[in-house]
Amino acid sequence: MKLFKNKFFVICLCVAVVICAVPSTFALMGYRGLARNIVGTLTVPFRWCGTVIGNAFEGFGKYFGSVDALRAENEALESENQALRDQLEEAELMEAENERLRQYLEMKNQYPSFLMEEGMIISYSAGNYMTSFTLNRGSLHGIEVNMPVVVTEGIVGYVTDVGLNWCMVSTIIETASSVGAYIPRSGATGIVSGDSSLRNEGVCKISYMESNADIQVGDKVMSSGTGSVYPADLPIGEIISVEIDEYSRSLVATVKPMVDFTNLKYMMIITGYQN
Amino acid sequence: MSKYILGHRAQTRTRSIRYTLLVAVLLILVAVLQVTLFSRFRLFGAVPDLMICTVLCLAFFCGKYVGAVSGIGAGFLIEAIGSQGITLLPICYMLLGYIMGHYARTVLPRSYPAYLPYLAVTLVFRAAITFLYACMNYANINLPQILLQSVLPELAVTAIAGCILYFPLMLFCGWLEKKIF
C-alpha cells in the first residue's frame, strides 16, 4: 500500500473528508451548507447558459423528432388532397355533362319531334383533317345508316356505317356529303357539299343556286329538309365567299360550318324526327 | 543566485495558479453541462456522469496529483450544484483520480486502447457509487430495480460519454501543458 503512504494523498484525503463531512452534517441537521450556497450562486450564470443551450438543443431535437409525425401527417394530407382533387374533377365533369345535356334539352325543346341518342367519339379518321369519327353507339342503340348527327351549334354529318356498338360519322365537309340548304335571310336554296380542295381548310361549298340569288358574305345557311337525311332548320354554317361557277353560270359560295370539328367530344344522333 | 531562485519559484507558482484555474474552469463547465444540458436528454433514461469521465481523463493525461485535486473539486462541484443530502462524491472522485493517475503513469502508455480498461474500472466504480447512493436514498432496496432503472442505464451512457470525452480532453490537456509549461 505504498500508493497510499504518501503525504499528498493523506492531505487530499483529509480535505475530501472535510468537504464531505461538513456539508453532510449540515444537511443532516437541516441546514443548507454555506459552501453549497456560494457555489450554487456563483454557477447560476453558467447554469442559465446551459439551460438556454439545452432549450435550443431540445427545440432542435423536437424539430427532428417530429419529422416522422409530420411525414405521416403530410401523407394523410396528400391523400386527402388527392381525394378532394378527384371529387373536384368529378364535379367538373358532371358540370360539363350537365351543361351539355342542358344544351341538348334546349335543342330538344326547340325540336320536340327529335329522338336523339348521345354518342361519344371513340376514334378519329386517320387523315390529316378530322372529317369522320367513330362513335360508341351502334345498332344495339337503334342507330342506322344515314341518320343525321348534330351538336347544339349545328349539323355535324351523318352516319355512314354501323356496327353493333359503334357507328361511323362522316362530316358535312366530306366530298360524299350533301345537305339541302337555304339562306334564311333571302330564302335562296342550294346544296351544301364537301369539296376536296376545301376539305383541308375545314370548309365546304353551297352550289346549285340561281345566278341571281340574293346571297351575301355573312349569311347563315340552314338545312332545308330536302332529301331524306337531315331535318329542316338546323344550322349548317356561314357564307364566307361568293363566286359564279363559270360552267353552270350559277352561284357557288364557300360555307364555314358552325361546328368546330377539331373540338368535338360528344354529339347527338337523331334517331327519329318529323319535318 | 537567490534572486534567480526566487524568480523561478514565483514563475512556478504563477504557472500552478493558472493551471489550477483552467482546470477549475473546465470542471465548472462540465458540471454545468451535466446538470443542465445532459440532464435533459436522458439517453437510456439516465444522465451520463461527465464529471467522473473528466476526472479520469485529467488523471490519465496529467497524473495522480491533478487527478486527486480535480476529483475533490469535481465531487464538491457536482454535489454543490446538483444534489442534496449526504455528500460522498469528493472522496470517491479523489480516490479515483489519484489511483487512476498513479497507474496511468506507471503501468501503461497514454493511448486510447490503454485508456479503455481505465474507463471500464471507472464505470464499475461509478456503478458502485450509484448503488451506494440508491441504498442511502431508497427505503426499500430492490436490487433488480436499482440495477435496471439506475445503475445499468447510467453505466451505458457514461461509457459512451467516456469514450467520446477522451478526445477533447486529450486536446485540452495537451494544450494546457503546452500553454503553461
Short mmCIF file of C-alpha atoms in Angstrom, two decimals:
data_model
loop_
_atom_site.label_atom_id
_atom_site.label_comp_id
_atom_site.label_asym_id
_atom_site.label_seq_id
_atom_site.Cartn_x
_atom_site.Cartn_y
_atom_site.Cartn_z
CA MET A 1 0.00 0.00 0.00
CA LYS A 2 2.86 2.32 -0.87
CA LEU A 3 0.42 4.12 -3.04
CA PHE A 4 -1.47 5.47 -0.07
CA LYS A 5 1.61 6.14 2.11
CA ASN A 6 2.00 9.50 0.56
CA LYS A 7 1.82 12.90 2.19
CA PHE A 8 -0.05 14.38 -0.74
CA PHE A 9 -2.60 11.58 -0.70
CA VAL A 10 -3.19 11.99 3.04
CA ILE A 11 -3.69 15.72 2.68
CA CYS A 12 -6.08 15.22 -0.22
CA LEU A 13 -7.97 12.59 1.70
CA CYS A 14 -8.29 14.85 4.71
CA VAL A 15 -9.54 17.71 2.56
CA ALA A 16 -12.01 15.42 0.84
CA VAL A 17 -13.26 14.05 4.14
CA VAL A 18 -13.75 17.55 5.49
CA ILE A 19 -15.51 18.64 2.30
CA CYS A 20 -17.78 15.62 2.58
CA ALA A 21 -18.34 15.68 6.30
CA VAL A 22 -19.17 19.34 6.82
CA PRO A 23 -21.94 19.67 4.17
CA SER A 24 -23.28 16.24 5.07
CA THR A 25 -23.52 17.15 8.73
CA PHE A 26 -25.24 20.43 7.93
CA ALA A 27 -27.55 18.68 5.51
CA LEU A 28 -28.49 16.07 8.12
CA MET A 29 -29.12 18.87 10.62
CA GLY A 30 -31.42 20.53 8.12
CA TYR A 31 -29.14 23.46 7.19
CA ARG A 32 -28.05 24.26 3.74
CA GLY A 33 -24.29 24.49 3.64
CA LEU A 34 -22.61 27.87 3.12
CA ALA A 35 -20.22 26.48 0.54
CA ARG A 36 -23.10 24.90 -1.36
CA ASN A 37 -24.87 28.24 -1.32
CA ILE A 38 -21.82 30.07 -2.63
CA VAL A 39 -21.16 27.57 -5.39
CA GLY A 40 -24.82 27.47 -6.29
CA THR A 41 -24.94 31.25 -6.53
CA LEU A 42 -21.71 31.57 -8.49
CA THR A 43 -22.72 28.95 -11.01
CA VAL A 44 -26.13 30.47 -11.74
CA PRO A 45 -24.94 32.32 -14.88
CA PHE A 46 -23.29 29.16 -16.17
CA ARG A 47 -26.38 27.13 -15.42
CA TRP A 48 -28.53 29.75 -17.10
CA CYS A 49 -26.32 29.49 -20.21
CA GLY A 50 -26.52 25.70 -20.05
CA THR A 51 -30.28 25.82 -19.78
CA VAL A 52 -30.54 28.17 -22.75
CA ILE A 53 -28.33 25.88 -24.79
CA GLY A 54 -30.36 22.92 -23.54
CA ASN A 55 -33.57 24.62 -24.64
CA ALA A 56 -32.07 25.24 -28.06
CA PHE A 57 -30.98 21.63 -28.37
CA GLU A 58 -34.35 20.46 -27.14
CA GLY A 59 -36.12 22.56 -29.74
CA PHE A 60 -33.74 21.25 -32.38
CA GLY A 61 -34.32 17.67 -31.24
CA LYS A 62 -38.07 18.16 -31.14
CA TYR A 63 -37.98 19.58 -34.65
CA PHE A 64 -36.26 16.48 -35.98
CA GLY A 65 -38.12 14.17 -33.63
CA SER A 66 -41.39 15.35 -35.09
CA VAL A 67 -40.31 14.61 -38.67
CA ASP A 68 -41.99 11.19 -38.64
CA ALA A 69 -45.22 12.66 -37.33
CA LEU A 70 -45.01 15.43 -39.93
CA ARG A 71 -44.34 12.90 -42.67
CA ALA A 72 -47.38 10.85 -41.64
CA GLU A 73 -49.48 13.99 -41.47
CA ASN A 74 -48.17 15.05 -44.86
CA GLU A 75 -49.09 11.67 -46.35
CA ALA A 76 -52.57 11.90 -44.84
CA LEU A 77 -52.98 15.42 -46.19
CA GLU A 78 -51.70 14.37 -49.60
CA SER A 79 -54.19 11.51 -49.80
CA GLU A 80 -56.96 13.83 -48.62
CA ASN A 81 -55.87 16.38 -51.18
CA GLN A 82 -55.90 13.72 -53.90
CA ALA A 83 -59.40 12.62 -52.85
CA LEU A 84 -60.58 16.24 -52.97
CA ARG A 85 -58.98 16.69 -56.39
CA ASP A 86 -60.76 13.57 -57.63
CA GLN A 87 -64.01 14.93 -56.27
CA LEU A 88 -63.37 18.28 -57.91
CA GLU A 89 -62.52 16.63 -61.22
CA GLU A 90 -65.67 14.52 -61.00
CA ALA A 91 -67.69 17.61 -60.16
CA GLU A 92 -66.21 19.47 -63.13
CA LEU A 93 -67.01 16.53 -65.43
CA MET A 94 -70.53 16.40 -64.07
CA GLU A 95 -70.89 20.14 -64.52
CA ALA A 96 -69.68 19.88 -68.13
CA GLU A 97 -72.06 16.98 -68.74
CA ASN A 98 -74.84 18.89 -67.11
CA GLU A 99 -74.17 21.90 -69.32
CA ARG A 100 -74.05 19.72 -72.41
CA LEU A 101 -77.28 17.96 -71.51
CA ARG A 102 -78.91 21.30 -70.72
CA GLN A 103 -78.00 22.49 -74.22
CA TYR A 104 -79.43 19.31 -75.70
CA LEU A 105 -82.53 19.83 -73.64
CA GLU A 106 -82.87 23.30 -75.14
CA MET A 107 -82.39 21.72 -78.57
CA LYS A 108 -84.97 19.10 -77.71
CA ASN A 109 -87.36 21.87 -76.70
CA GLN A 110 -86.63 23.66 -79.94
CA TYR A 111 -87.15 20.48 -81.98
CA PRO A 112 -89.68 18.47 -80.00
CA SER A 113 -90.06 15.80 -82.67
CA PHE A 114 -86.37 14.78 -82.45
CA LEU A 115 -85.46 11.44 -80.93
CA MET A 116 -81.80 11.61 -80.00
CA GLU A 117 -79.10 9.30 -78.78
CA GLU A 118 -75.91 10.74 -77.39
CA GLY A 119 -72.67 9.31 -78.63
CA MET A 120 -69.07 9.89 -77.67
CA ILE A 121 -66.22 9.92 -80.16
CA ILE A 122 -64.03 6.89 -79.60
CA SER A 123 -61.73 7.32 -82.57
CA TYR A 124 -60.94 9.67 -85.39
CA SER A 125 -60.15 9.11 -89.02
CA ALA A 126 -56.51 8.60 -89.84
CA GLY A 127 -56.43 11.50 -92.30
CA ASN A 128 -54.81 14.88 -91.72
CA TYR A 129 -58.09 16.61 -91.20
CA MET A 130 -60.67 15.01 -88.99
CA THR A 131 -63.64 14.59 -91.26
CA SER A 132 -65.01 11.33 -89.94
CA PHE A 133 -65.38 9.89 -86.45
CA THR A 134 -66.36 6.67 -84.82
CA LEU A 135 -68.94 6.94 -82.05
CA ASN A 136 -69.69 4.50 -79.25
CA ARG A 137 -73.23 3.89 -80.38
CA GLY A 138 -74.36 1.19 -82.81
CA SER A 139 -77.26 -0.94 -83.94
CA LEU A 140 -77.79 -2.09 -80.36
CA HIS A 141 -78.75 1.50 -79.57
CA GLY A 142 -81.02 1.83 -82.56
CA ILE A 143 -78.52 3.59 -84.80
CA GLU A 144 -78.89 3.15 -88.56
CA VAL A 145 -77.03 4.34 -91.63
CA ASN A 146 -77.89 7.88 -92.87
CA MET A 147 -79.06 9.12 -89.52
CA PRO A 148 -78.10 12.78 -89.02
CA VAL A 149 -75.61 13.72 -86.34
CA VAL A 150 -75.77 17.12 -84.69
CA VAL A 151 -74.44 19.21 -81.85
CA THR A 152 -76.05 22.27 -80.34
CA GLU A 153 -74.12 24.54 -82.73
CA GLY A 154 -75.39 22.76 -85.84
CA ILE A 155 -75.09 19.81 -88.18
CA VAL A 156 -72.03 17.58 -87.88
CA GLY A 157 -72.71 14.98 -90.54
CA TYR A 158 -74.44 11.65 -90.95
CA VAL A 159 -73.94 8.01 -90.09
CA THR A 160 -72.17 6.14 -92.87
CA ASP A 161 -71.52 2.79 -91.26
CA VAL A 162 -72.95 0.97 -88.26
CA GLY A 163 -71.67 -1.87 -86.09
CA LEU A 164 -73.17 -3.45 -83.02
CA ASN A 165 -71.84 -0.84 -80.61
CA TRP A 166 -70.19 1.65 -82.90
CA CYS A 167 -71.01 3.80 -85.86
CA MET A 168 -69.01 5.92 -88.24
CA VAL A 169 -69.98 9.51 -88.88
CA SER A 170 -68.99 11.44 -91.97
CA THR A 171 -68.95 15.22 -91.62
CA ILE A 172 -70.58 17.70 -93.98
CA ILE A 173 -67.18 18.77 -95.35
CA GLU A 174 -66.59 15.27 -96.74
CA THR A 175 -66.82 15.12 -100.54
CA ALA A 176 -69.52 12.43 -100.40
CA SER A 177 -71.74 14.57 -98.21
CA SER A 178 -74.58 16.74 -99.43
CA VAL A 179 -77.19 18.65 -97.47
CA GLY A 180 -80.19 20.50 -98.82
CA ALA A 181 -79.78 24.08 -97.58
CA TYR A 182 -81.29 27.54 -97.72
CA ILE A 183 -80.42 31.10 -96.78
CA PRO A 184 -82.98 32.26 -94.17
CA ARG A 185 -82.43 35.94 -94.97
CA SER A 186 -83.36 35.65 -98.70
CA GLY A 187 -84.87 32.20 -98.96
CA ALA A 188 -82.36 31.18 -101.66
CA THR A 189 -81.81 27.43 -101.80
CA GLY A 190 -78.85 25.23 -102.76
CA ILE A 191 -76.92 22.13 -101.81
CA VAL A 192 -74.09 22.12 -99.28
CA SER A 193 -71.46 19.56 -100.15
CA GLY A 194 -67.88 18.78 -99.44
CA ASP A 195 -65.10 19.71 -101.79
CA SER A 196 -61.75 18.01 -101.97
CA SER A 197 -59.95 21.31 -102.39
CA LEU A 198 -61.75 22.92 -99.46
CA ARG A 199 -61.85 19.98 -97.08
CA ASN A 200 -58.38 20.51 -95.73
CA GLU A 201 -59.34 24.08 -94.79
CA GLY A 202 -62.33 22.78 -92.82
CA VAL A 203 -64.91 24.43 -95.06
CA CYS A 204 -67.44 23.29 -97.70
CA LYS A 205 -69.39 24.86 -100.52
CA ILE A 206 -73.02 25.61 -101.35
CA SER A 207 -73.85 25.21 -105.02
CA TYR A 208 -76.79 24.88 -107.42
CA MET A 209 -78.03 28.34 -106.54
CA GLU A 210 -79.71 30.63 -109.01
CA SER A 211 -77.29 33.09 -110.59
CA ASN A 212 -79.45 35.95 -109.39
CA ALA A 213 -79.95 34.57 -105.90
CA ASP A 214 -79.62 37.02 -103.06
CA ILE A 215 -76.63 35.75 -101.19
CA GLN A 216 -74.01 37.69 -99.24
CA VAL A 217 -70.96 37.02 -97.19
CA GLY A 218 -72.05 36.51 -93.58
CA ASP A 219 -75.41 34.92 -94.44
CA LYS A 220 -76.46 32.00 -92.27
CA VAL A 221 -77.02 28.67 -94.01
CA MET A 222 -79.67 26.30 -92.64
CA SER A 223 -80.78 22.83 -93.64
CA SER A 224 -83.89 22.87 -95.83
CA GLY A 225 -85.05 19.34 -95.02
CA THR A 226 -84.96 18.22 -98.65
CA GLY A 227 -83.56 14.76 -99.11
CA SER A 228 -84.09 12.01 -96.61
CA VAL A 229 -81.21 12.57 -94.21
CA TYR A 230 -81.34 15.93 -92.41
CA PRO A 231 -84.27 17.58 -90.73
CA ALA A 232 -85.13 21.15 -91.67
CA ASP A 233 -83.94 24.34 -89.97
CA LEU A 234 -80.72 23.07 -88.47
CA PRO A 235 -77.76 25.49 -88.65
CA ILE A 236 -75.09 24.44 -91.13
CA GLY A 237 -72.70 27.38 -91.37
CA GLU A 238 -72.00 30.85 -92.61
CA ILE A 239 -71.14 32.20 -96.08
CA ILE A 240 -67.55 33.41 -96.24
CA SER A 241 -67.19 33.96 -100.01
CA VAL A 242 -69.40 34.01 -103.11
CA GLU A 243 -68.38 33.21 -106.70
CA ILE A 244 -70.03 32.47 -110.03
CA ASP A 245 -69.49 29.00 -111.47
CA GLU A 246 -68.11 29.58 -114.97
CA TYR A 247 -69.60 26.37 -116.37
CA SER A 248 -73.09 26.29 -114.92
CA ARG A 249 -73.43 30.08 -114.55
CA SER A 250 -74.82 29.57 -111.09
CA LEU A 251 -73.61 30.97 -107.79
CA VAL A 252 -71.19 28.98 -105.67
CA ALA A 253 -70.39 30.09 -102.12
CA THR A 254 -67.96 28.82 -99.54
CA VAL A 255 -69.55 27.88 -96.24
CA LYS A 256 -67.74 27.82 -92.94
CA PRO A 257 -69.50 25.20 -90.80
CA MET A 258 -70.90 26.26 -87.42
CA VAL A 259 -69.31 23.22 -85.86
CA ASP A 260 -65.62 23.17 -84.97
CA PHE A 261 -64.81 19.58 -85.92
CA THR A 262 -61.49 19.64 -84.10
CA ASN A 263 -63.03 20.13 -80.65
CA LEU A 264 -65.84 17.61 -80.70
CA LYS A 265 -66.26 15.01 -78.00
CA TYR A 266 -69.95 14.29 -77.69
CA MET A 267 -72.68 14.55 -80.29
CA MET A 268 -76.27 13.60 -80.79
CA ILE A 269 -77.51 11.10 -83.35
CA ILE A 270 -81.04 11.92 -84.40
CA THR A 271 -82.73 8.55 -84.50
CA GLY A 272 -86.11 9.89 -85.50
CA TYR A 273 -87.79 13.18 -86.41
CA GLN A 274 -90.73 14.74 -88.20
CA ASN A 275 -90.24 17.64 -90.54
CA MET B 1 21.61 33.28 -7.40
CA SER B 2 19.00 33.73 -4.71
CA LYS B 3 17.27 36.25 -6.97
CA TYR B 4 17.13 33.65 -9.72
CA ILE B 5 15.72 31.02 -7.35
CA LEU B 6 13.08 33.43 -6.05
CA GLY B 7 12.10 34.35 -9.63
CA HIS B 8 11.85 30.72 -10.64
CA ARG B 9 9.63 29.93 -7.64
CA ALA B 10 7.35 32.86 -8.41
CA GLN B 11 7.12 31.75 -12.02
CA THR B 12 6.29 28.21 -10.95
CA ARG B 13 3.65 29.47 -8.52
CA THR B 14 2.07 31.60 -11.25
CA ARG B 15 2.03 28.65 -13.60
CA SER B 16 0.42 26.44 -10.96
CA ILE B 17 -2.27 29.01 -10.27
CA ARG B 18 -3.05 29.38 -13.97
CA TYR B 19 -3.08 25.61 -14.35
CA THR B 20 -5.45 25.20 -11.40
CA LEU B 21 -7.72 27.98 -12.65
CA LEU B 22 -8.01 26.48 -16.13
CA VAL B 23 -8.76 23.04 -14.71
CA ALA B 24 -11.35 24.63 -12.38
CA VAL B 25 -13.00 26.38 -15.33
CA LEU B 26 -13.09 23.10 -17.20
CA LEU B 27 -14.68 21.35 -14.22
CA ILE B 28 -17.28 24.10 -13.80
CA LEU B 29 -18.17 23.92 -17.50
CA VAL B 30 -18.52 20.15 -17.42
CA ALA B 31 -20.56 20.29 -14.20
CA VAL B 32 -22.90 22.87 -15.70
CA LEU B 33 -23.19 20.82 -18.86
CA GLN B 34 -24.06 17.76 -16.84
CA VAL B 35 -26.76 19.38 -14.71
CA THR B 36 -28.33 21.47 -17.47
CA LEU B 37 -27.82 20.03 -20.94
CA PHE B 38 -27.30 16.32 -20.36
CA SER B 39 -29.82 16.03 -17.55
CA ARG B 40 -32.49 16.87 -20.14
CA PHE B 41 -31.54 14.48 -22.89
CA ARG B 42 -31.68 11.24 -20.99
CA LEU B 43 -30.27 8.61 -23.28
CA PHE B 44 -31.49 5.21 -21.99
CA GLY B 45 -33.29 7.20 -19.30
CA ALA B 46 -30.10 8.21 -17.47
CA VAL B 47 -27.75 11.17 -17.19
CA PRO B 48 -24.12 10.44 -18.03
CA ASP B 49 -21.61 11.20 -15.28
CA LEU B 50 -19.41 13.55 -17.24
CA MET B 51 -17.51 14.59 -14.12
CA ILE B 52 -16.15 11.14 -13.42
CA CYS B 53 -15.04 10.83 -17.06
CA THR B 54 -13.36 14.24 -16.83
CA VAL B 55 -11.56 13.29 -13.63
CA LEU B 56 -10.43 10.05 -15.23
CA CYS B 57 -9.11 11.84 -18.31
CA LEU B 58 -7.32 14.50 -16.25
CA ALA B 59 -5.74 11.76 -14.13
CA PHE B 60 -4.88 9.75 -17.23
CA PHE B 61 -3.21 12.63 -19.04
CA CYS B 62 -1.90 14.79 -16.17
CA GLY B 63 -1.13 12.35 -13.39
CA LYS B 64 -2.29 11.44 -9.91
CA TYR B 65 -1.87 14.89 -8.31
CA VAL B 66 -4.05 16.64 -10.85
CA GLY B 67 -6.40 13.65 -10.76
CA ALA B 68 -6.80 13.79 -6.99
CA VAL B 69 -7.29 17.54 -6.76
CA SER B 70 -9.66 17.65 -9.72
CA GLY B 71 -11.51 14.70 -8.14
CA ILE B 72 -12.11 16.68 -4.96
CA GLY B 73 -13.14 19.73 -6.97
CA ALA B 74 -15.41 17.74 -9.28
CA GLY B 75 -17.11 15.93 -6.41
CA PHE B 76 -17.58 19.16 -4.50
CA LEU B 77 -18.97 20.97 -7.55
CA ILE B 78 -21.41 18.31 -8.57
CA GLU B 79 -22.66 17.87 -5.03
CA ALA B 80 -22.93 21.63 -4.58
CA ILE B 81 -24.80 22.21 -7.83
CA GLY B 82 -26.85 19.16 -8.35
CA SER B 83 -27.61 17.26 -5.19
CA GLN B 84 -28.54 17.50 -1.55
CA GLY B 85 -28.08 15.32 1.48
CA ILE B 86 -25.07 13.21 2.42
CA THR B 87 -22.01 14.02 0.34
CA LEU B 88 -19.58 11.31 -0.66
CA LEU B 89 -18.53 12.22 -4.16
CA PRO B 90 -15.44 14.31 -3.27
CA ILE B 91 -13.86 11.31 -1.50
CA CYS B 92 -14.88 8.89 -4.25
CA TYR B 93 -13.67 11.08 -7.10
CA MET B 94 -10.47 11.97 -5.29
CA LEU B 95 -9.66 8.28 -4.77
CA LEU B 96 -10.48 7.54 -8.38
CA GLY B 97 -8.39 10.42 -9.72
CA TYR B 98 -5.43 9.55 -7.52
CA ILE B 99 -5.41 5.81 -8.22
CA MET B 100 -6.08 6.13 -11.96
CA GLY B 101 -3.45 8.85 -12.30
CA HIS B 102 -0.92 6.74 -10.48
CA TYR B 103 -1.42 3.63 -12.60
CA ALA B 104 -1.81 5.53 -15.85
CA ARG B 105 1.68 6.96 -15.45
CA THR B 106 3.36 3.80 -14.17
CA VAL B 107 1.67 0.87 -15.90
CA LEU B 108 0.51 1.74 -19.39
CA PRO B 109 1.34 4.40 -22.04
CA ARG B 110 -1.20 7.14 -22.76
CA SER B 111 -3.16 5.82 -25.71
CA TYR B 112 -6.84 5.19 -26.48
CA PRO B 113 -6.67 1.38 -26.14
CA ALA B 114 -4.82 1.85 -22.84
CA TYR B 115 -7.49 4.30 -21.70
CA LEU B 116 -10.37 1.84 -22.19
CA PRO B 117 -9.52 -0.52 -19.28
CA TYR B 118 -9.32 2.53 -17.01
CA LEU B 119 -12.69 3.61 -18.27
CA ALA B 120 -14.06 0.13 -17.53
CA VAL B 121 -12.75 0.28 -13.95
CA THR B 122 -14.17 3.79 -13.60
CA LEU B 123 -17.57 2.59 -14.80
CA VAL B 124 -17.59 -0.19 -12.21
CA PHE B 125 -16.62 2.39 -9.62
CA ARG B 126 -19.43 4.67 -10.79
CA ALA B 127 -21.90 1.78 -10.64
CA ALA B 128 -20.84 1.11 -7.07
CA ILE B 129 -21.35 4.78 -6.14
CA THR B 130 -24.79 4.81 -7.77
CA PHE B 131 -25.72 1.65 -5.95
CA LEU B 132 -24.49 3.13 -2.67
CA TYR B 133 -26.48 6.34 -3.23
CA ALA B 134 -29.57 4.35 -4.19
CA CYS B 135 -29.26 2.32 -1.00
CA MET B 136 -28.96 5.54 1.01
CA ASN B 137 -31.96 7.17 -0.66
CA TYR B 138 -34.46 4.32 -1.06
CA ALA B 139 -36.21 2.92 1.98
CA ASN B 140 -36.89 -0.47 0.38
CA ILE B 141 -33.99 -1.74 -1.66
CA ASN B 142 -34.98 -3.68 -4.75
CA LEU B 143 -31.72 -4.82 -6.32
CA PRO B 144 -33.02 -5.72 -9.83
CA GLN B 145 -34.98 -2.50 -9.95
CA ILE B 146 -31.94 -0.41 -8.95
CA LEU B 147 -29.81 -2.26 -11.48
CA LEU B 148 -32.26 -1.93 -14.35
CA GLN B 149 -33.51 1.57 -13.68
CA SER B 150 -30.44 3.34 -12.34
CA VAL B 151 -27.15 1.51 -12.49
CA LEU B 152 -27.13 -0.06 -15.96
CA PRO B 153 -28.58 2.92 -17.90
CA GLU B 154 -26.11 5.24 -16.18
CA LEU B 155 -23.30 2.80 -16.88
CA ALA B 156 -24.19 2.71 -20.58
CA VAL B 157 -24.44 6.45 -21.11
CA THR B 158 -21.35 7.16 -19.02
CA ALA B 159 -19.44 4.61 -21.11
CA ILE B 160 -20.48 6.41 -24.28
CA ALA B 161 -19.61 9.80 -22.77
CA GLY B 162 -16.26 8.47 -21.55
CA CYS B 163 -15.37 7.10 -24.96
CA ILE B 164 -16.17 10.44 -26.60
CA LEU B 165 -14.75 12.78 -23.93
CA TYR B 166 -11.31 11.21 -24.25
CA PHE B 167 -10.58 13.14 -27.44
CA PRO B 168 -11.50 16.72 -26.45
CA LEU B 169 -9.85 16.26 -23.04
CA MET B 170 -6.72 14.88 -24.65
CA LEU B 171 -6.57 18.05 -26.74
CA PHE B 172 -7.30 20.18 -23.69
CA CYS B 173 -4.58 18.56 -21.58
CA GLY B 174 -2.08 18.82 -24.43
CA TRP B 175 -2.94 22.49 -24.88
CA LEU B 176 -2.74 23.04 -21.12
CA GLU B 177 0.74 21.55 -20.84
CA LYS B 178 1.94 23.46 -23.87
CA LYS B 179 0.48 26.75 -22.65
CA ILE B 180 1.55 26.54 -19.02
CA PHE B 181 4.90 24.81 -19.30
#
